[in-house]
XYZ file of C-alpha atoms in Angstrom:
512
model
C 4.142 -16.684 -22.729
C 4.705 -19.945 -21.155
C 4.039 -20.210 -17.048
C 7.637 -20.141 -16.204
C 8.344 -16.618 -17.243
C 4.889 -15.401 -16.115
C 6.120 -17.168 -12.497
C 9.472 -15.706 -12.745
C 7.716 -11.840 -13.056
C 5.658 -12.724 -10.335
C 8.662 -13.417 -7.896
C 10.897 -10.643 -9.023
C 8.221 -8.584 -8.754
C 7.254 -9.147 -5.696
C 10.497 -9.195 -3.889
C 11.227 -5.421 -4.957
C 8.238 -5.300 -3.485
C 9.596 -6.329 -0.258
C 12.720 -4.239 -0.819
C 10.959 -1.126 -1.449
C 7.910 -1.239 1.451
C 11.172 -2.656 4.010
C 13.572 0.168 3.077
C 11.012 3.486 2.641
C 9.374 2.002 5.764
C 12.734 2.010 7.565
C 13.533 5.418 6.168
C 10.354 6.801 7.614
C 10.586 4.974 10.621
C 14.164 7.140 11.621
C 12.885 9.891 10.165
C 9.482 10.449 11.878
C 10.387 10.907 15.024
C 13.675 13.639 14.230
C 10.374 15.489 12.102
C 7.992 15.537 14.872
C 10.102 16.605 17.627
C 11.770 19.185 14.993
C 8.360 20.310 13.539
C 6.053 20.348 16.102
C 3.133 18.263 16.611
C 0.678 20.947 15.494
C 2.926 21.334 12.597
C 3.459 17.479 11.834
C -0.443 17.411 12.319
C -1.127 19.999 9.778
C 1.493 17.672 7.300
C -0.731 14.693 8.030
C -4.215 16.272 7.814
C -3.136 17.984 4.758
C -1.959 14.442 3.184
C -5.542 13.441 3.874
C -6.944 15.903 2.397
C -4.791 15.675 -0.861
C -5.046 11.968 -0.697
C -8.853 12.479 -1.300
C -8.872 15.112 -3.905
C -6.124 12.491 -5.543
C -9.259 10.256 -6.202
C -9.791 11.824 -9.145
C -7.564 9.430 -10.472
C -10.436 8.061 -10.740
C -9.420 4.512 -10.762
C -7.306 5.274 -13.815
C -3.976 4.339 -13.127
C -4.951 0.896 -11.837
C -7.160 0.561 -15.136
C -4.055 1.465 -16.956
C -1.623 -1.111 -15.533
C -4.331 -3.637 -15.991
C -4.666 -2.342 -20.240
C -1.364 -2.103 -20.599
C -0.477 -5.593 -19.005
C -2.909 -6.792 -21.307
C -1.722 -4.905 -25.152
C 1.649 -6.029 -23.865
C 1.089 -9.454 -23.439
C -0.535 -9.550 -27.003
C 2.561 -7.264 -28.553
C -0.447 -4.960 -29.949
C 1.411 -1.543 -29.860
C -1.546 0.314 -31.632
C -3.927 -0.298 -29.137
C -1.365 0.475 -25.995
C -0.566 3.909 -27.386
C -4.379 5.092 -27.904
C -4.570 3.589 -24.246
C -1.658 5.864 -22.996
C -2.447 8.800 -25.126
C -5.888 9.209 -23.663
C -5.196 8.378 -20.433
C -2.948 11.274 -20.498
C -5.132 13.948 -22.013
C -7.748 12.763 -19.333
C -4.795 13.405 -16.546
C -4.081 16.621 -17.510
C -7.706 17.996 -16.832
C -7.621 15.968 -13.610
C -4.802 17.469 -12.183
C -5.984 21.463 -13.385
C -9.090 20.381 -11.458
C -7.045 18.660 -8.317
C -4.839 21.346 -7.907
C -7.922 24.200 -8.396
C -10.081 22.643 -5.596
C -6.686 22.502 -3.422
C -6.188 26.075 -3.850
C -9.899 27.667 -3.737
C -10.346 25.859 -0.638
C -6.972 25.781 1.373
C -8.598 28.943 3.452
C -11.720 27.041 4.245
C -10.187 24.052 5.623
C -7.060 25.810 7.591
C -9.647 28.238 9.001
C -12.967 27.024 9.346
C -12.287 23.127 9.413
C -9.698 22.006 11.352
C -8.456 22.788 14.552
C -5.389 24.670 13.539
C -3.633 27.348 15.525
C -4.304 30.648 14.562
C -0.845 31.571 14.658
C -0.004 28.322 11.674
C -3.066 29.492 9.166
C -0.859 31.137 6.934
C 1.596 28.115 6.714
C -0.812 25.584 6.918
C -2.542 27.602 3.255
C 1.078 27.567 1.717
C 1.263 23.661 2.477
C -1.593 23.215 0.472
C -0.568 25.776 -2.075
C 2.293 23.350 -2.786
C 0.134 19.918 -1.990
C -1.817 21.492 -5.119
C 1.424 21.419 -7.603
C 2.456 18.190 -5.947
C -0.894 16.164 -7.445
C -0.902 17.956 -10.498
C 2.706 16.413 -11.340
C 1.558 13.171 -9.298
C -1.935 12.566 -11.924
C -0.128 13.624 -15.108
C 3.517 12.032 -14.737
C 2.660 9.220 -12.500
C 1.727 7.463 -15.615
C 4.626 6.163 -16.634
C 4.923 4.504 -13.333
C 1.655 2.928 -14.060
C 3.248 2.152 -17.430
C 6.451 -0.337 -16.158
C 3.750 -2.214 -13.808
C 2.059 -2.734 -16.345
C 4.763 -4.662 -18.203
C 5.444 -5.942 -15.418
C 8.535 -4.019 -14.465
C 7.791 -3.209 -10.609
C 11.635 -3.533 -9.952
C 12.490 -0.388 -11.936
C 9.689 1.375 -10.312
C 10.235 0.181 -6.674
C 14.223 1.126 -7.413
C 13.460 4.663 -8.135
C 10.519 4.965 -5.148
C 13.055 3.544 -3.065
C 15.859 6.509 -4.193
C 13.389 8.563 -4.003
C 12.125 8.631 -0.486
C 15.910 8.060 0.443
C 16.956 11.660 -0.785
C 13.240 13.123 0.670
C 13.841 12.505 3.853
C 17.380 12.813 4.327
C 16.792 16.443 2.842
C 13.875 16.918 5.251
C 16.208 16.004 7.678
C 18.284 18.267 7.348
C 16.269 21.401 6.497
C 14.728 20.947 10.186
C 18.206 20.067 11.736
C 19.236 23.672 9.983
C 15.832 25.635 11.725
C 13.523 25.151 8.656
C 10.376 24.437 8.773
C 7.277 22.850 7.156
C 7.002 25.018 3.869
C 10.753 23.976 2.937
C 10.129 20.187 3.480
C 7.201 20.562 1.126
C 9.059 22.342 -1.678
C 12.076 19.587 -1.527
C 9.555 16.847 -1.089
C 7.871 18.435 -4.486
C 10.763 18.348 -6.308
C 12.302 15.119 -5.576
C 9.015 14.181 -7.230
C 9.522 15.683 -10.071
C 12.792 14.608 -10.490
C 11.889 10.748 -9.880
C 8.821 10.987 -12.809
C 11.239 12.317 -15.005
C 13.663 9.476 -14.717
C 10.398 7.047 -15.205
C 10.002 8.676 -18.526
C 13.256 8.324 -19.563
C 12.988 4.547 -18.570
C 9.653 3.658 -19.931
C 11.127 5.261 -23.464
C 13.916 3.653 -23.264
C 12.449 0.026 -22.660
C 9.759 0.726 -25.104
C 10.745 2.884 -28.177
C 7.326 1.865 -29.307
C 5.434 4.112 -27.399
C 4.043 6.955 -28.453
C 1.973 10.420 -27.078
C 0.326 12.489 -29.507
C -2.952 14.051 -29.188
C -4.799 12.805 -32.305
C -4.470 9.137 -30.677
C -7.194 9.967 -28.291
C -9.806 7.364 -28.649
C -13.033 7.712 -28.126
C -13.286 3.940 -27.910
C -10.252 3.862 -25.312
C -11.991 6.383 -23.285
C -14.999 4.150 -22.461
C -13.109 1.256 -21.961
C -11.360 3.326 -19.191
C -14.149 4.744 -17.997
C -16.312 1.616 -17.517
C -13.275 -0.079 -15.783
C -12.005 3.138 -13.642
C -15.599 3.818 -12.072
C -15.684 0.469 -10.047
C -11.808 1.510 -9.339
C -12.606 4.580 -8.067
C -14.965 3.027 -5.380
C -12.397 0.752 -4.425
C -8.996 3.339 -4.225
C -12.195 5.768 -2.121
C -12.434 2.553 0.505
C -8.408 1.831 0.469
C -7.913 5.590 0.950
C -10.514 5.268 4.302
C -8.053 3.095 5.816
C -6.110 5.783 8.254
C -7.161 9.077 6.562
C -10.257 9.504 7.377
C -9.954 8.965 10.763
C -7.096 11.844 10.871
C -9.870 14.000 9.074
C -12.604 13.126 11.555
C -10.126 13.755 14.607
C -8.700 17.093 12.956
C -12.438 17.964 12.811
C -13.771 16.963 16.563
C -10.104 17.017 18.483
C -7.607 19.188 18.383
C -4.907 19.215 15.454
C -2.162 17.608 18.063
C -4.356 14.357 18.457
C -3.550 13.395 14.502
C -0.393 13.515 15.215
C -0.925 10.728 17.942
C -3.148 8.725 15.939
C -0.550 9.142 12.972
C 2.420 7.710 15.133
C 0.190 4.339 15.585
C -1.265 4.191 11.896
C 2.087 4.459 10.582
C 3.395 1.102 11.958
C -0.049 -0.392 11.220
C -0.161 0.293 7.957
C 3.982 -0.526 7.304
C 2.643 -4.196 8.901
C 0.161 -4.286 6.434
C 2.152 -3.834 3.463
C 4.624 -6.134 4.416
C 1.953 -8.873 3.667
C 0.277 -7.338 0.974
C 2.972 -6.810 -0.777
C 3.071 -10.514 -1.382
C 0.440 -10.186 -3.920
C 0.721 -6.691 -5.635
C 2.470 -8.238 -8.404
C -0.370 -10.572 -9.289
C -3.035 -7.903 -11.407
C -0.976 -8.270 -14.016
C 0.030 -11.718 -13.425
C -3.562 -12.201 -13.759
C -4.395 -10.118 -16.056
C -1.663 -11.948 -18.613
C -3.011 -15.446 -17.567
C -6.540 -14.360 -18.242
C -5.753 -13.244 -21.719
C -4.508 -16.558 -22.262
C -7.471 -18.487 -20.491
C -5.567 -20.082 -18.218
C -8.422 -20.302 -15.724
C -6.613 -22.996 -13.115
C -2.931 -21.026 -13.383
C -5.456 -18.019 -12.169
C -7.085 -20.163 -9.017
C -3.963 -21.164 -8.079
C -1.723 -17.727 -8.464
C -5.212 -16.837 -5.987
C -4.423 -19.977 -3.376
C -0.666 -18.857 -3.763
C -1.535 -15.858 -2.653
C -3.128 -16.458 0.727
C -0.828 -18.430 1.328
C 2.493 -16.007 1.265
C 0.232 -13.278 2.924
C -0.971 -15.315 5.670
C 2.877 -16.577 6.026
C 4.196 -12.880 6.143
C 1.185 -11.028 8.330
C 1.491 -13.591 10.928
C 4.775 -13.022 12.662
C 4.875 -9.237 11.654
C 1.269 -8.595 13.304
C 2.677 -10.701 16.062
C 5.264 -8.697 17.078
C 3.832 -5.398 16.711
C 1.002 -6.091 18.311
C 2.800 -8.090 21.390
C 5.446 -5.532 21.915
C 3.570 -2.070 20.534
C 4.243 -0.823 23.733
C 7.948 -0.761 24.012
C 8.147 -0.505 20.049
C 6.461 3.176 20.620
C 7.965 4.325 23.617
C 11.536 3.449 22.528
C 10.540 5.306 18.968
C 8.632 7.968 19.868
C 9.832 8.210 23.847
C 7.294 9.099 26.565
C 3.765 10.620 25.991
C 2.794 8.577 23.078
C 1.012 5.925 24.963
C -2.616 6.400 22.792
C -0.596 5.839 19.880
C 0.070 1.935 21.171
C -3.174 1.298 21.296
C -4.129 2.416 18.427
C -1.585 0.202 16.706
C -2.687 -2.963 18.474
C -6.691 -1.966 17.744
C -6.067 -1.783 13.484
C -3.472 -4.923 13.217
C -6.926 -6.935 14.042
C -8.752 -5.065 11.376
C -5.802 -5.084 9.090
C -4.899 -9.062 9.600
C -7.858 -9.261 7.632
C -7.694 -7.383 5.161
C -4.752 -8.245 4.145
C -5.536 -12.086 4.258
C -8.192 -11.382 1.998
C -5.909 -9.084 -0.436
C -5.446 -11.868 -2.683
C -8.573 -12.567 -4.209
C -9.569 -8.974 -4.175
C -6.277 -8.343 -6.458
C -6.562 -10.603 -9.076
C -10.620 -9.702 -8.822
C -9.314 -6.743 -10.491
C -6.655 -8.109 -12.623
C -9.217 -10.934 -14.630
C -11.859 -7.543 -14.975
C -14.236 -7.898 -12.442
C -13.293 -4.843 -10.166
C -17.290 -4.465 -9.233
C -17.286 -6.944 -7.210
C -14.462 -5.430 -4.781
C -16.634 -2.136 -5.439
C -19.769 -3.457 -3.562
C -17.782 -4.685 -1.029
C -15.828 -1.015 -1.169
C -19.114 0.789 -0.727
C -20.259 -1.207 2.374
C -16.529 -0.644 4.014
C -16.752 3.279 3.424
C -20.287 3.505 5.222
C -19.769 1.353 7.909
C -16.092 3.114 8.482
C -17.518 6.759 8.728
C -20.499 5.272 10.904
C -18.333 3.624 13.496
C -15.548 6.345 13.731
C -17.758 9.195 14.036
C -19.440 7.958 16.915
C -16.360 5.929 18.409
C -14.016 9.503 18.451
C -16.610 11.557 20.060
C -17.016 8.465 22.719
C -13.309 7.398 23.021
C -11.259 10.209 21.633
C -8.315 8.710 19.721
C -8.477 5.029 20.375
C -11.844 5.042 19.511
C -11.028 6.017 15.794
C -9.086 3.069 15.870
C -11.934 0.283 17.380
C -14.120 2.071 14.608
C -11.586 1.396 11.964
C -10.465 -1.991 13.334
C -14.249 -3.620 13.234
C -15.362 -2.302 9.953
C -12.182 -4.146 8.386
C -12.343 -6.958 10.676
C -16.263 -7.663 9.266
C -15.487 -6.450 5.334
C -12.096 -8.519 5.430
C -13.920 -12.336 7.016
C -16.921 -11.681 4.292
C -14.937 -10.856 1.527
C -12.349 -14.018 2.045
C -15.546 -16.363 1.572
C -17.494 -14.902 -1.127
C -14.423 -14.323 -3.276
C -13.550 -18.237 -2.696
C -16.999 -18.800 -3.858
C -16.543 -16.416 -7.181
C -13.036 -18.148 -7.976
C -14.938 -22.218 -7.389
C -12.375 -22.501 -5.023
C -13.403 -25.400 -2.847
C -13.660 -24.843 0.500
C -11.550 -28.192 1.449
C -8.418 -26.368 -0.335
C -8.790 -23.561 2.100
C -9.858 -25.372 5.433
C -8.259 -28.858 6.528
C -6.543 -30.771 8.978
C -3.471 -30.003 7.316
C -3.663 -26.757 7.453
C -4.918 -26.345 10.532
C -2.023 -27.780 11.921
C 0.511 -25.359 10.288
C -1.598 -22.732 11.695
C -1.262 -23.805 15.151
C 2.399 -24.822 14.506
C 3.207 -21.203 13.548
C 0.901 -19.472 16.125
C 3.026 -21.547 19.017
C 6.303 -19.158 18.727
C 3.628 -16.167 19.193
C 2.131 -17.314 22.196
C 5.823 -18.289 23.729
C 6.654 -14.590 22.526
C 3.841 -13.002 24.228
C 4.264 -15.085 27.522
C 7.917 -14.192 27.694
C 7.189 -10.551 26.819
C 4.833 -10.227 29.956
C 7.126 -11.789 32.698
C 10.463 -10.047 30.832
C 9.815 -6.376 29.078
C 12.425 -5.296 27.230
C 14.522 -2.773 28.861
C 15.852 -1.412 25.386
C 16.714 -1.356 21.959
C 19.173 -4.724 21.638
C 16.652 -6.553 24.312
C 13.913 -6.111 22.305
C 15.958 -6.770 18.945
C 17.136 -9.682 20.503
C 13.405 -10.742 21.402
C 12.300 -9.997 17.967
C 14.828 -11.829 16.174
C 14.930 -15.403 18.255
C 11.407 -15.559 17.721
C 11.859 -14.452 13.917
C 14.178 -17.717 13.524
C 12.273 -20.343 15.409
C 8.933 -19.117 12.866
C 11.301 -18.971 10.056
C 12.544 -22.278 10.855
C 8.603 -23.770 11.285
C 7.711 -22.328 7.904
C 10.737 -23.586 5.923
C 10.499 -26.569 7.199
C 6.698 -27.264 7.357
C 4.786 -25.172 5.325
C 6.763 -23.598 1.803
C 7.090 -26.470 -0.381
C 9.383 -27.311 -3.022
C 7.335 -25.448 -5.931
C 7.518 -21.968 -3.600
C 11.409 -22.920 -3.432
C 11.926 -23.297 -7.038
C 10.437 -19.903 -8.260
C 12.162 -17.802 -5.831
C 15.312 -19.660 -6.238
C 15.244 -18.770 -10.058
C 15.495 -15.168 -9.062
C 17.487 -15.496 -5.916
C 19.633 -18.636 -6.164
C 21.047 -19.022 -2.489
C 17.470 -19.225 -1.611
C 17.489 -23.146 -3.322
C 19.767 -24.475 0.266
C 16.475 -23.727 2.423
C 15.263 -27.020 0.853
C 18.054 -28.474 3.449
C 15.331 -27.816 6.247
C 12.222 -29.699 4.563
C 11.246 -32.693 6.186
């Protein structure tokens, strides 16, 4: 496949991407507050502690789906059908035990953890068992169906997938809405929240046949052969999901275990707009595993470097301004969200946007890492994260109470995130020149001016509402749009995303 139509995936790709993280964010982000104040917070706490919980036990993915997309990508590229269908016919057999298992340990143990591990009222045990009653059915259908969804990534079909995630939380919440506006309770937004699922797995099926008549599922295609291939790849996988899953749940667990149940909810308010301003720039690169993956079965070593170098670039270009804002005005952004009371909560969204800058800076070499085969590397890197994580926030909550979870958090990414950018540069023979020079220093200081003008202004003028702060946001928003257009996208980043969104070919009317 020639680089043109690999480039052209890439950029679709990516901005459904955009599309989907901008518009489930923005549904979550009216519908958080209208659950909390309808729920509770020792109700909404019991939601988000129970997510934690079911977000662990959903490691037993094992690294598999990722694997998958990364197989799949591959078998595609090459047009070898044989191979894909052993690949997706194991990979389901080995889902369904995973999800009997998932569910079982959700249900033997739902008593234990309502009762005897987190600081839930006495009066919400029974309800908080029935949530993870139906948390249990929820993974089952999430291991065993989801991969289909892992099945269109992997050809590199993110658009369909992001369409029906973005339907899909659109109809979730709206019901959820509405079940609490009618007197309703937790247990009903769990059952509707279930079956949207279902419904939206069902219409990936339908899709995935559709697009690939090819594919087929049938027991006796289980290969032994297949199964070690997955397993070798999913184990360093499974390391890595473990230290992306530390990144907000376990400090909910280890609050929910030393706090009371209402403090999640607090620390869940922050985390929430952290980690929607971390996918915003991380999105810019989700599309290149199998990007890489595709280039690397055709040995395209430099195409790979530079699909890396691309990558920093668009991330460092979208974290910037969003980590800007949030972290200037988390304050106001909270207050006028959440109203009064949730002060903690802006605090803890200023403490992990330095952690998660980071990160996601770094998200670019640690995703094609995994798309050329080499997810051990991220692994090591994984393992150190997870330690030094549980260290920090252990002793930080006890010390600090919720905003200490958050410092915890917040250095262990901040360290992981700077030593990860430089060995990864040193893995990929990137020199260091192409990363560090006068030219680039420049644009960094160029585009760091509007934020410092932002945060000066913000400090002698606090919004007094909504349309101030809007109004804030989005003058600042043009004067860095205007910087980066004009200074630091060139004409090649211009071309590709024109191809997919042709109005985007008059920016080149603001280069120098």
């Amino acid at each position: 496949m020639r680089e043109e139509g690999t480039a052209r995936k890439v950029v679709r790709n990516t901005l459904f991407n955009y599309l989907a993280i901008i518009c489930a964010s923005l549904i979550r982000f009216i519908a958080m507050p209208i659950l909390i104040h309808g729920l509770g917070q020792d109700r909404y706490g019991i939601y988000a502690t129970v997510m934690s919980v079911v977000g662990y036990v959903g490691l037993l993915d094992l690294g598999i789906g990722i694997s998958l997309t990364k197989f799949v990508a591959e078998y595609y590229a090459n047009r070898d059908f044989r191979r894909l269908n052993e690949m997706l016919s194991t990979s389901l057999l080995l889902y369904l035990g995973l999800g009997i298992l998932g569910a079982a340990i959700l249900v033997a143990f739902s008593n234990f953890f309502v009762q005897h591990v987190f600081e839930i009222p006495v009066s919400l045990w029974t309800e908080g068992r029935y949530v993870f009653w139906i948390s249990a059915l929820a993974l089952f259908n999430g291991l065993t169906l989801g991969i289909f969804g892992n099945l269109l990534n992997g050809i590199q079909r993110q658009d369909i997938a992001r369409t029906i995630m973005i339907g899909n939380s659109l109809i979730t919440y709206s019901g959820a809405i509405l079940l609490v506006t009618m007197g309703y309770k937790l247990v009903a937004f769990m059952l509707f929240s279930t079956a949207m699922d279902v419904l939206s797995f069902l219409l990936q099926i339908w899709i995935a046949k559709r697009m690939l008549p090819e594919v087929r599922f049938f027991p006796r295609l289980f290969k032994a052969r297949e199964l070690k291939q997955i397993v070798n790849f999913s184990f360093a996988m499974f390391i890595n999901q473990l230290a992306a899953r530390n990144m907000g749940v376990l400090d909910k667990l280890i609050l929910g275990i030393f706090l009371p149940i209402a403090n999640v909810t607090l620390y869940t308010v922050g985390f929430t707009l952290a980690s929607f301003s971390f996918r915003i720039p991380a999105a810019a690169v989700l599309a290149s595993m199998p990007a890489a993956s595709e280039l690397m079965a055709q040995n395209r070593l430099d195409a790979v470097r530079e699909l890396i170098l691309r990558g920093m670039k668009y991330t460092g270009l979208m974290a910037l301004p969003v980590f800007t804002v949030m972290g200037v005005m988390a304050p106001d952004i909270v207050r006028l969200w959440m109203g009064e009371g949730y002060e903690p909560s802006a605090s803890v969204l200023q403490l992990l946007l330095v952690g998660y800058f980071w990160m996601a800076i770094s998200s670019s070499g640690a995703t094609v890492m995994v798309g050329i085969g080499k997810p051990y590397i991220n692994t090591y890197y994984a393992i150190g994260q997870i330690l030094l994580c549980s260290s920090l926030t252990v002793v930080m909550v006890q010390l600090y109470g919720v905003v200490g979870a958050a410092a915890g958090s917040s250095a262990a990414y901040t360290l992981g995130g700077l030593v990860y950018l430089v060995h990864s540069t040193h893995i990929f023979k990137i020199p260091f020149g192409r990363l560090v020079n006068h030219r680039m220093a420049g644009q960094v200081v160029l585009l760091v001016l509007p934020g410092v003008l932002l945060g000066i202004h913000h400090h002698r003028s606090p919004p007094d509402g909504v349309f101030d702060l809007l109004a804030q946001v989005c003058l600042y928003g043009l004067i860095y749009a205007f910087l980066a257009v004009r200074y630091v996208v060139d004409d090649y980043d211009l071309e590709k995303i024109s191809a997919v969104l042709p109005p985007v070919r008059h920016l080149s009317l603001l280069r120098r």
